[in-house]
GROMACS .gro file of C-alpha atoms in nm:
model
  443
    1MET     CA    1  -1.286  -7.238   4.195
    2GLU     CA    2  -0.974  -7.450   4.161
    3GLY     CA    3  -1.109  -7.602   3.842
    4ASP     CA    4  -1.163  -7.247   3.713
    5SER     CA    5  -0.805  -7.145   3.779
    6THR     CA    6  -0.667  -7.466   3.623
    7ASN     CA    7  -0.890  -7.406   3.324
    8LEU     CA    8  -0.772  -7.042   3.302
    9ASP     CA    9  -0.406  -7.149   3.322
   10ALA     CA   10  -0.462  -7.399   3.042
   11GLN     CA   11  -0.632  -7.137   2.823
   12ILE     CA   12  -0.350  -6.886   2.888
   13GLU     CA   13  -0.091  -7.156   2.812
   14SER     CA   14  -0.247  -7.235   2.472
   15LEU     CA   15  -0.271  -6.859   2.390
   16LEU     CA   16   0.093  -6.812   2.492
   17ASN     CA   17   0.190  -7.082   2.243
   18VAL     CA   18  -0.008  -6.903   1.971
   19GLU     CA   19   0.163  -6.574   2.071
   20LYS     CA   20   0.506  -6.742   2.050
   21GLN     CA   21   0.443  -6.881   1.700
   22MET     CA   22   0.317  -6.546   1.576
   23ARG     CA   23   0.606  -6.358   1.737
   24LEU     CA   24   0.870  -6.587   1.588
   25ALA     CA   25   0.703  -6.548   1.250
   26SER     CA   26   0.712  -6.167   1.304
   27ASP     CA   27   0.337  -6.152   1.242
   28VAL     CA   28   0.245  -5.815   1.396
   29ALA     CA   29  -0.135  -5.846   1.370
   30GLY     CA   30  -0.135  -6.205   1.498
   31THR     CA   31   0.094  -6.131   1.796
   32ARG     CA   32  -0.112  -5.827   1.887
   33LYS     CA   33  -0.434  -6.029   1.878
   34ALA     CA   34  -0.287  -6.309   2.092
   35VAL     CA   35  -0.159  -6.062   2.355
   36ILE     CA   36  -0.495  -5.881   2.373
   37ASP     CA   37  -0.677  -6.216   2.400
   38ILE     CA   38  -0.464  -6.312   2.704
   39VAL     CA   39  -0.533  -5.976   2.875
   40GLU     CA   40  -0.907  -6.003   2.802
   41LEU     CA   41  -0.918  -6.361   2.928
   42CYS     CA   42  -0.764  -6.264   3.265
   43TYR     CA   43  -1.003  -5.969   3.297
   44LYS     CA   44  -1.315  -6.176   3.221
   45ALA     CA   45  -1.207  -6.435   3.476
   46GLY     CA   46  -1.154  -6.155   3.728
   47ALA     CA   47  -0.801  -6.283   3.793
   48TRP     CA   48  -0.632  -5.947   3.856
   49LYS     CA   49  -0.311  -6.093   3.999
   50THR     CA   50  -0.275  -6.325   3.700
   51LEU     CA   51  -0.340  -6.023   3.472
   52ASN     CA   52  -0.050  -5.833   3.631
   53ASP     CA   53   0.180  -6.138   3.608
   54GLN     CA   54   0.091  -6.199   3.241
   55ILE     CA   55   0.150  -5.830   3.148
   56VAL     CA   56   0.502  -5.847   3.297
   57LEU     CA   57   0.568  -6.189   3.140
   58LEU     CA   58   0.451  -6.086   2.792
   59SER     CA   59   0.653  -5.763   2.797
   60LYS     CA   60   0.970  -5.957   2.883
   61ARG     CA   61   0.941  -6.229   2.617
   62ARG     CA   62   1.234  -6.244   2.384
   63GLY     CA   63   1.210  -6.017   2.079
   64GLN     CA   64   0.866  -5.897   2.183
   65LEU     CA   65   0.718  -5.668   1.918
   66LYS     CA   66   0.665  -5.300   2.004
   67GLN     CA   67   0.316  -5.302   1.854
   68ALA     CA   68   0.217  -5.594   2.080
   69ILE     CA   69   0.336  -5.416   2.397
   70THR     CA   70   0.159  -5.093   2.292
   71ALA     CA   71  -0.166  -5.282   2.227
   72MET     CA   72  -0.138  -5.473   2.557
   73VAL     CA   73  -0.077  -5.156   2.764
   74GLN     CA   74  -0.361  -4.969   2.592
   75LYS     CA   75  -0.601  -5.262   2.642
   76ALA     CA   76  -0.511  -5.307   3.009
   77MET     CA   77  -0.553  -4.932   3.070
   78GLU     CA   78  -0.921  -4.968   2.978
   79TYR     CA   79  -0.963  -5.196   3.282
   80ILE     CA   80  -0.822  -4.951   3.539
   81ASP     CA   81  -1.165  -4.803   3.614
   82LEU     CA   82  -1.322  -5.150   3.626
   83THR     CA   83  -1.104  -5.281   3.910
   84PRO     CA   84  -1.296  -5.410   4.216
   85ASP     CA   85  -1.101  -5.210   4.480
   86MET     CA   86  -0.837  -4.937   4.522
   87ASP     CA   87  -0.547  -5.174   4.601
   88THR     CA   88  -0.607  -5.371   4.281
   89ARG     CA   89  -0.629  -5.046   4.085
   90ILE     CA   90  -0.297  -4.915   4.225
   91GLU     CA   91  -0.131  -5.252   4.161
   92LEU     CA   92  -0.247  -5.257   3.797
   93ILE     CA   93  -0.132  -4.896   3.738
   94LYS     CA   94   0.208  -4.972   3.894
   95THR     CA   95   0.250  -5.287   3.682
   96LEU     CA   96   0.163  -5.103   3.360
   97SER     CA   97   0.390  -4.805   3.439
   98SER     CA   98   0.686  -5.035   3.520
   99VAL     CA   99   0.631  -5.224   3.193
  100SER     CA  100   0.617  -4.900   2.992
  101ALA     CA  101   0.913  -4.735   3.170
  102GLY     CA  102   1.193  -4.641   2.930
  103LYS     CA  103   0.996  -4.741   2.618
  104ILE     CA  104   0.944  -4.447   2.383
  105TYR     CA  105   0.653  -4.611   2.199
  106VAL     CA  106   0.440  -4.618   2.518
  107GLU     CA  107   0.572  -4.294   2.679
  108ILE     CA  108   0.234  -4.118   2.651
  109GLU     CA  109   0.057  -4.412   2.813
  110ARG     CA  110   0.314  -4.408   3.095
  111ALA     CA  111   0.263  -4.033   3.153
  112ARG     CA  112  -0.114  -4.088   3.177
  113LEU     CA  113  -0.065  -4.380   3.417
  114ILE     CA  114   0.163  -4.177   3.643
  115LYS     CA  115  -0.092  -3.894   3.643
  116ARG     CA  116  -0.366  -4.138   3.750
  117LEU     CA  117  -0.149  -4.279   4.026
  118ALA     CA  118  -0.051  -3.931   4.149
  119LYS     CA  119  -0.421  -3.834   4.163
  120ILE     CA  120  -0.497  -4.139   4.378
  121LYS     CA  121  -0.204  -4.058   4.610
  122GLU     CA  122  -0.322  -3.699   4.639
  123GLU     CA  123  -0.675  -3.810   4.728
  124GLN     CA  124  -0.520  -4.023   5.002
  125GLY     CA  125  -0.348  -3.709   5.133
  126LYS     CA  126   0.003  -3.812   5.022
  127ILE     CA  127   0.098  -3.485   4.848
  128GLU     CA  128   0.474  -3.550   4.877
  129GLU     CA  129   0.446  -3.890   4.704
  130ALA     CA  130   0.219  -3.752   4.433
  131ALA     CA  131   0.460  -3.464   4.358
  132ASP     CA  132   0.762  -3.699   4.346
  133LEU     CA  133   0.580  -3.934   4.108
  134MET     CA  134   0.486  -3.653   3.869
  135GLN     CA  135   0.835  -3.504   3.866
  136GLU     CA  136   0.983  -3.824   3.722
  137VAL     CA  137   0.812  -3.764   3.385
  138ALA     CA  138   0.959  -3.509   3.142
  139VAL     CA  139   0.662  -3.468   2.905
  140GLU     CA  140   0.821  -3.174   2.722
  141THR     CA  141   1.039  -3.429   2.536
  142PHE     CA  142   0.741  -3.631   2.406
  143GLY     CA  143   0.707  -3.571   2.033
  144SER     CA  144   0.372  -3.739   1.979
  145MET     CA  145   0.183  -3.597   2.276
  146ALA     CA  146  -0.071  -3.322   2.205
  147LYS     CA  147   0.040  -2.973   2.307
  148THR     CA  148  -0.255  -2.914   2.541
  149GLU     CA  149  -0.197  -3.247   2.717
  150LYS     CA  150   0.171  -3.160   2.771
  151ILE     CA  151   0.082  -2.821   2.919
  152ALA     CA  152  -0.189  -2.975   3.140
  153PHE     CA  153   0.065  -3.231   3.269
  154ILE     CA  154   0.331  -2.968   3.350
  155LEU     CA  155   0.068  -2.749   3.521
  156GLU     CA  156  -0.025  -3.047   3.737
  157GLN     CA  157   0.344  -3.085   3.830
  158VAL     CA  158   0.361  -2.714   3.922
  159ARG     CA  159   0.040  -2.733   4.128
  160LEU     CA  160   0.165  -3.028   4.333
  161CYS     CA  161   0.496  -2.846   4.399
  162LEU     CA  162   0.305  -2.539   4.519
  163ASP     CA  163   0.086  -2.761   4.740
  164ARG     CA  164   0.395  -2.900   4.910
  165GLN     CA  165   0.544  -2.544   4.922
  166ASP     CA  166   0.842  -2.639   4.708
  167TYR     CA  167   0.857  -2.297   4.538
  168VAL     CA  168   1.199  -2.341   4.377
  169ARG     CA  169   1.098  -2.654   4.186
  170ALA     CA  170   0.760  -2.500   4.099
  171GLN     CA  171   0.941  -2.212   3.927
  172ILE     CA  172   1.179  -2.447   3.740
  173LEU     CA  173   0.884  -2.655   3.612
  174SER     CA  174   0.677  -2.349   3.518
  175ARG     CA  175   0.960  -2.230   3.293
  176LYS     CA  176   0.907  -2.534   3.071
  177ILE     CA  177   0.593  -2.360   2.942
  178SER     CA  178   0.652  -2.069   2.709
  179THR     CA  179   0.376  -1.808   2.747
  180ARG     CA  180   0.384  -1.755   2.368
  181VAL     CA  181   0.208  -2.093   2.335
  182PHE     CA  182  -0.112  -1.941   2.476
  183ASP     CA  183  -0.119  -1.663   2.217
  184ALA     CA  184  -0.088  -1.900   1.920
  185ASP     CA  185  -0.388  -1.927   1.690
  186PRO     CA  186  -0.494  -2.294   1.700
  187SER     CA  187  -0.686  -2.270   1.368
  188LYS     CA  188  -0.362  -2.198   1.179
  189GLU     CA  189  -0.175  -2.491   1.327
  190LYS     CA  190  -0.359  -2.778   1.164
  191LYS     CA  191  -0.091  -2.858   0.911
  192LYS     CA  192  -0.063  -3.205   0.762
  193PRO     CA  193   0.225  -3.408   0.905
  194LYS     CA  194   0.509  -3.471   0.660
  195GLU     CA  195   0.619  -3.823   0.573
  196GLY     CA  196   0.831  -3.963   0.855
  197ASP     CA  197   0.702  -3.711   1.111
  198ASN     CA  198   0.564  -3.834   1.439
  199ILE     CA  199   0.187  -3.825   1.421
  200VAL     CA  200   0.072  -3.621   1.717
  201GLN     CA  201  -0.205  -3.790   1.911
  202ASP     CA  202  -0.524  -3.603   1.994
  203ALA     CA  203  -0.557  -3.497   2.355
  204PRO     CA  204  -0.805  -3.694   2.570
  205ALA     CA  205  -1.150  -3.540   2.622
  206GLU     CA  206  -1.087  -3.433   2.982
  207ILE     CA  207  -0.790  -3.208   2.889
  208PRO     CA  208  -0.899  -2.838   2.901
  209SER     CA  209  -0.874  -2.605   2.600
  210LEU     CA  210  -0.568  -2.386   2.545
  211LEU     CA  211  -0.739  -2.072   2.681
  212GLU     CA  212  -0.858  -2.258   2.990
  213LEU     CA  213  -0.500  -2.383   3.041
  214LYS     CA  214  -0.380  -2.023   3.007
  215ARG     CA  215  -0.608  -1.921   3.296
  216ILE     CA  216  -0.491  -2.215   3.511
  217TYR     CA  217  -0.125  -2.134   3.434
  218TYR     CA  218  -0.154  -1.770   3.539
  219GLU     CA  219  -0.355  -1.860   3.851
  220LEU     CA  220  -0.074  -2.096   3.956
  221MET     CA  221   0.185  -1.825   3.884
  222ILE     CA  222  -0.015  -1.583   4.102
  223ARG     CA  223   0.012  -1.838   4.384
  224TYR     CA  224   0.387  -1.859   4.324
  225TYR     CA  225   0.444  -1.482   4.317
  226SER     CA  226   0.214  -1.423   4.617
  227HIS     CA  227   0.447  -1.628   4.834
  228ASN     CA  228   0.719  -1.360   4.803
  229ASN     CA  229   0.483  -1.060   4.749
  230ASP     CA  230   0.604  -0.981   4.396
  231TYR     CA  231   0.317  -0.738   4.328
  232LEU     CA  232   0.418  -0.634   3.977
  233GLU     CA  233   0.438  -0.994   3.852
  234ILE     CA  234   0.102  -1.076   4.017
  235CYS     CA  235  -0.044  -0.773   3.838
  236ARG     CA  236   0.096  -0.893   3.503
  237CYS     CA  237  -0.056  -1.238   3.561
  238TYR     CA  238  -0.399  -1.084   3.630
  239LYS     CA  239  -0.355  -0.868   3.319
  240ALA     CA  240  -0.298  -1.184   3.111
  241ILE     CA  241  -0.613  -1.347   3.257
  242TYR     CA  242  -0.805  -1.023   3.194
  243ASP     CA  243  -0.711  -1.040   2.824
  244ILE     CA  244  -0.867  -1.386   2.773
  245PRO     CA  245  -1.165  -1.332   2.536
  246ALA     CA  246  -1.415  -1.527   2.750
  247ILE     CA  247  -1.338  -1.304   3.050
  248LYS     CA  248  -1.311  -0.976   2.855
  249GLU     CA  249  -1.667  -1.024   2.725
  250ASP     CA  250  -1.836  -1.082   3.061
  251PRO     CA  251  -1.848  -0.784   3.305
  252ALA     CA  252  -1.918  -1.019   3.597
  253LYS     CA  253  -1.585  -1.190   3.528
  254TRP     CA  254  -1.363  -0.896   3.437
  255THR     CA  255  -1.471  -0.653   3.710
  256PRO     CA  256  -1.309  -0.842   4.004
  257ILE     CA  257  -0.994  -0.903   3.794
  258LEU     CA  258  -0.965  -0.536   3.696
  259ARG     CA  259  -1.001  -0.442   4.065
  260LYS     CA  260  -0.712  -0.674   4.146
  261ILE     CA  261  -0.500  -0.531   3.861
  262CYS     CA  262  -0.553  -0.182   4.009
  263TRP     CA  263  -0.470  -0.290   4.364
  264TYR     CA  264  -0.149  -0.467   4.264
  265LEU     CA  265  -0.046  -0.178   4.038
  266VAL     CA  266  -0.073   0.057   4.334
  267LEU     CA  267   0.117  -0.186   4.557
  268ALA     CA  268   0.401  -0.243   4.307
  269PRO     CA  269   0.717  -0.035   4.354
  270CYS     CA  270   0.761   0.246   4.101
  271ASP     CA  271   0.966   0.145   3.795
  272PRO     CA  272   0.933   0.180   3.413
  273MET     CA  273   0.730  -0.143   3.376
  274GLN     CA  274   0.492  -0.037   3.654
  275SER     CA  275   0.437   0.312   3.510
  276SER     CA  276   0.371   0.181   3.156
  277LEU     CA  277   0.118  -0.071   3.296
  278LEU     CA  278  -0.037   0.206   3.505
  279ASN     CA  279  -0.085   0.431   3.201
  280SER     CA  280  -0.219   0.152   2.979
  281THR     CA  281  -0.469   0.053   3.253
  282LEU     CA  282  -0.583   0.415   3.289
  283GLU     CA  283  -0.664   0.417   2.915
  284ASP     CA  284  -0.886   0.109   2.953
  285LYS     CA  285  -1.249   0.206   2.889
  286ASN     CA  286  -1.373  -0.056   3.137
  287LEU     CA  287  -1.210   0.138   3.421
  288SER     CA  288  -1.493   0.394   3.409
  289GLU     CA  289  -1.722   0.116   3.543
  290ILE     CA  290  -1.526   0.122   3.871
  291PRO     CA  291  -1.472   0.498   3.925
  292ASN     CA  292  -1.311   0.460   4.270
  293PHE     CA  293  -1.020   0.269   4.121
  294ARG     CA  294  -0.986   0.515   3.836
  295LEU     CA  295  -0.951   0.784   4.101
  296LEU     CA  296  -0.690   0.579   4.288
  297LEU     CA  297  -0.473   0.530   3.978
  298LYS     CA  298  -0.523   0.894   3.873
  299GLN     CA  299  -0.379   1.010   4.209
  300LEU     CA  300  -0.066   0.805   4.153
  301VAL     CA  301  -0.008   0.949   3.806
  302THR     CA  302  -0.070   1.310   3.914
  303MET     CA  303   0.245   1.483   4.038
  304GLU     CA  304   0.088   1.599   4.363
  305VAL     CA  305   0.142   1.502   4.726
  306ILE     CA  306  -0.117   1.245   4.841
  307GLN     CA  307  -0.261   1.282   5.194
  308TRP     CA  308  -0.235   0.927   5.332
  309THR     CA  309  -0.505   0.972   5.597
  310SER     CA  310  -0.770   1.100   5.354
  311LEU     CA  311  -0.674   0.835   5.096
  312TRP     CA  312  -0.703   0.553   5.352
  313THR     CA  313  -1.035   0.686   5.485
  314PHE     CA  314  -1.170   0.683   5.129
  315PHE     CA  315  -1.036   0.341   5.025
  316LYS     CA  316  -1.044   0.147   5.354
  317GLU     CA  317  -1.385  -0.004   5.275
  318GLU     CA  318  -1.277  -0.109   4.923
  319TYR     CA  319  -0.962  -0.262   5.072
  320GLU     CA  320  -1.154  -0.459   5.338
  321ASN     CA  321  -1.399  -0.577   5.067
  322GLU     CA  322  -1.114  -0.697   4.847
  323LYS     CA  323  -0.948  -0.871   5.139
  324ASN     CA  324  -1.256  -1.051   5.271
  325LEU     CA  325  -1.493  -1.101   4.977
  326HIS     CA  326  -1.282  -1.140   4.664
  327GLY     CA  327  -1.082  -1.450   4.746
  328GLY     CA  328  -0.867  -1.281   5.011
  329ALA     CA  329  -0.622  -1.166   4.745
  330LEU     CA  330  -0.458  -0.899   4.958
  331GLY     CA  331  -0.244  -1.019   5.247
  332ASP     CA  332  -0.193  -0.850   5.585
  333LYS     CA  333   0.126  -0.690   5.458
  334ALA     CA  334  -0.060  -0.514   5.175
  335ALA     CA  335  -0.190  -0.224   5.391
  336GLU     CA  336   0.164  -0.145   5.512
  337ASP     CA  337   0.297  -0.169   5.156
  338LEU     CA  338   0.021   0.063   5.032
  339LYS     CA  339   0.126   0.326   5.285
  340LEU     CA  340   0.489   0.279   5.184
  341ARG     CA  341   0.406   0.332   4.814
  342VAL     CA  342   0.218   0.655   4.895
  343ILE     CA  343   0.520   0.783   5.093
  344GLU     CA  344   0.755   0.691   4.804
  345HIS     CA  345   0.525   0.869   4.557
  346ASN     CA  346   0.521   1.179   4.777
  347ILE     CA  347   0.902   1.186   4.811
  348LEU     CA  348   0.935   1.162   4.431
  349VAL     CA  349   0.687   1.449   4.389
  350VAL     CA  350   0.882   1.664   4.637
  351SER     CA  351   1.210   1.585   4.457
  352LYS     CA  352   1.053   1.706   4.130
  353TYR     CA  353   0.956   2.045   4.278
  354TYR     CA  354   1.245   2.114   4.515
  355SER     CA  355   1.620   2.113   4.465
  356ARG     CA  356   1.677   2.170   4.840
  357ILE     CA  357   1.435   2.129   5.130
  358THR     CA  358   1.469   2.109   5.510
  359LEU     CA  359   1.403   1.769   5.665
  360LYS     CA  360   1.146   1.928   5.895
  361ARG     CA  361   0.943   2.060   5.601
  362LEU     CA  362   0.977   1.729   5.414
  363ALA     CA  363   0.850   1.539   5.721
  364SER     CA  364   0.550   1.774   5.754
  365LEU     CA  365   0.467   1.734   5.382
  366LEU     CA  366   0.480   1.355   5.420
  367CYS     CA  367   0.287   1.359   5.752
  368LEU     CA  368   0.573   1.162   5.916
  369SER     CA  369   0.817   1.208   6.202
  370LEU     CA  370   1.172   1.327   6.123
  371GLN     CA  371   1.317   0.977   6.180
  372GLU     CA  372   1.058   0.810   5.954
  373ALA     CA  373   1.105   1.067   5.677
  374GLU     CA  374   1.482   1.019   5.691
  375LYS     CA  375   1.448   0.637   5.690
  376HIS     CA  376   1.218   0.631   5.386
  377LEU     CA  377   1.438   0.878   5.202
  378SER     CA  378   1.748   0.667   5.272
  379ASP     CA  379   1.569   0.349   5.157
  380MET     CA  380   1.478   0.511   4.825
  381VAL     CA  381   1.835   0.634   4.772
  382ASN     CA  382   1.959   0.282   4.848
  383SER     CA  383   1.720   0.125   4.598
  384LYS     CA  384   1.845   0.378   4.336
  385SER     CA  385   1.492   0.511   4.271
  386LEU     CA  386   1.601   0.858   4.384
  387ILE     CA  387   1.917   1.071   4.400
  388ALA     CA  388   1.947   1.280   4.718
  389LYS     CA  389   2.194   1.390   4.985
  390ILE     CA  390   2.111   1.470   5.348
  391ASP     CA  391   2.310   1.729   5.539
  392ARG     CA  392   2.218   1.609   5.888
  393PRO     CA  393   2.378   1.889   6.099
  394MET     CA  394   2.199   2.151   5.886
  395GLY     CA  395   1.889   1.932   5.848
  396VAL     CA  396   1.874   1.996   5.472
  397VAL     CA  397   1.799   1.749   5.193
  398SER     CA  398   1.950   1.825   4.853
  399PHE     CA  399   1.790   1.661   4.547
  400SER     CA  400   2.024   1.818   4.291
  401THR     CA  401   2.272   1.577   4.132
  402ALA     CA  402   2.643   1.654   4.145
  403GLN     CA  403   2.758   1.650   3.783
  404ASP     CA  404   3.112   1.559   3.677
  405SER     CA  405   3.327   1.807   3.482
  406ASN     CA  406   3.224   1.653   3.146
  407GLY     CA  407   2.858   1.695   3.228
  408ILE     CA  408   2.906   2.061   3.328
  409LEU     CA  409   3.106   2.140   3.012
  410ASN     CA  410   2.845   1.965   2.797
  411SER     CA  411   2.560   2.163   2.953
  412TRP     CA  412   2.757   2.489   2.900
  413ALA     CA  413   2.823   2.398   2.538
  414THR     CA  414   2.452   2.322   2.487
  415ASN     CA  415   2.352   2.651   2.651
  416LEU     CA  416   2.597   2.845   2.430
  417GLU     CA  417   2.463   2.670   2.122
  418LYS     CA  418   2.109   2.767   2.218
  419LEU     CA  419   2.218   3.130   2.281
  420LEU     CA  420   2.396   3.157   1.944
  421ASP     CA  421   2.091   3.003   1.774
  422LEU     CA  422   1.873   3.272   1.929
  423VAL     CA  423   2.114   3.551   1.824
  424GLU     CA  424   2.120   3.414   1.469
  425LYS     CA  425   1.740   3.398   1.454
  426SER     CA  426   1.711   3.754   1.592
  427CYS     CA  427   1.960   3.886   1.329
  428HIS     CA  428   1.765   3.705   1.059
  429GLN     CA  429   1.435   3.858   1.178
  430ILE     CA  430   1.589   4.213   1.198
  431HIS     CA  431   1.733   4.175   0.847
  432LYS     CA  432   1.393   4.058   0.719
  433GLU     CA  433   1.214   4.355   0.882
  434THR     CA  434   1.469   4.602   0.735
  435MET     CA  435   1.424   4.458   0.385
  436ILE     CA  436   1.044   4.488   0.408
  437HIS     CA  437   1.073   4.843   0.543
  438LYS     CA  438   1.307   4.947   0.259
  439ALA     CA  439   1.073   4.796   0.003
  440VAL     CA  440   0.780   4.997   0.148
  441LEU     CA  441   0.985   5.324   0.138
  442LYS     CA  442   1.088   5.266  -0.223
  443ALA     CA  443   0.728   5.214  -0.322
   0.00000   0.00000   0.00000
């Protein structure tokens, strides 16, 4: 064994001399070949420690050529999967990533190495370490990395942050991906690189397609928004997944997603974005396949008071199904929020039909106690989704808005204009009738 190592050292020494001569002569091809020969020699001898030492040594030699370092790192990366045990593998990855740190010409290789190392750490249950490792790399600045590989890398960073419940950093990282990227047509992008441009490398085979990445991105965003119950954003994420061609074509795939879109639409507080999504979903032909949900959305659009008890009796089974069978999408809070949305809808309906109403009557219409009705009404006024005043001693709610003097004068002016218009039209009609009548008499 000792003879082997002496022999190996001698072989490496002679190759190092060759490498030195080539390097000093600035012979790119020769230096590259000598460096690769040394790496291959160490691998064939199974001397992993020597391999690590030689990689560091070669990278630090004076005036070392970029092409030689790139070739050496790429060659050594092929041996990662061939290492005899996990410790050797981690050691080799660490050596290669430290050699390629800060060197632009091997930045892609370094990103891939870090990703490998983070995966190993995650498998060992060290989520914190894996997330910290991944965060060091800013792939969005890499000019020669394929777009899909960049997105896949950032999504991995986001996923690890969500796994360690670091929601703030997950959001910051997710903003590095522009959603417009997913809507781009890849067939139109194959333009020839100009002279002097960085040639973009092709993504490795294991990187998913752009549409698959779109699905992963929105699923991660759903996890992020679920943590603070942002129902409208969750609904928009499901809507984006629903629009992916592969899902739109397969009823088995789109049905559960459309169900979720409907649930989250109903759970989202009423605002312009929610109502436009609600109307566009109602126009979707696929909704007729799940009539119960069509009915649910229809009730929210119709300006009529919804009876909470009958609604819940009808939809309780659907809700339990969604909660237990379909990936447990709806949390425990969802049932309370659903009731709250129905109450808000009912208050808005009442405000449309009444300018003044007693609290007692309002409470009976909403099927609530006086205190609850007053609380919900106050909450809606606070959130600026409704304008109302409560006269508590009289127990009367007034929905009419107090206008300022300008508003009153403007409405008077408009009314006068309308009145004068009508008078003018009437005069015109009378004049016309008289003219016709005269013409008939003359005849």
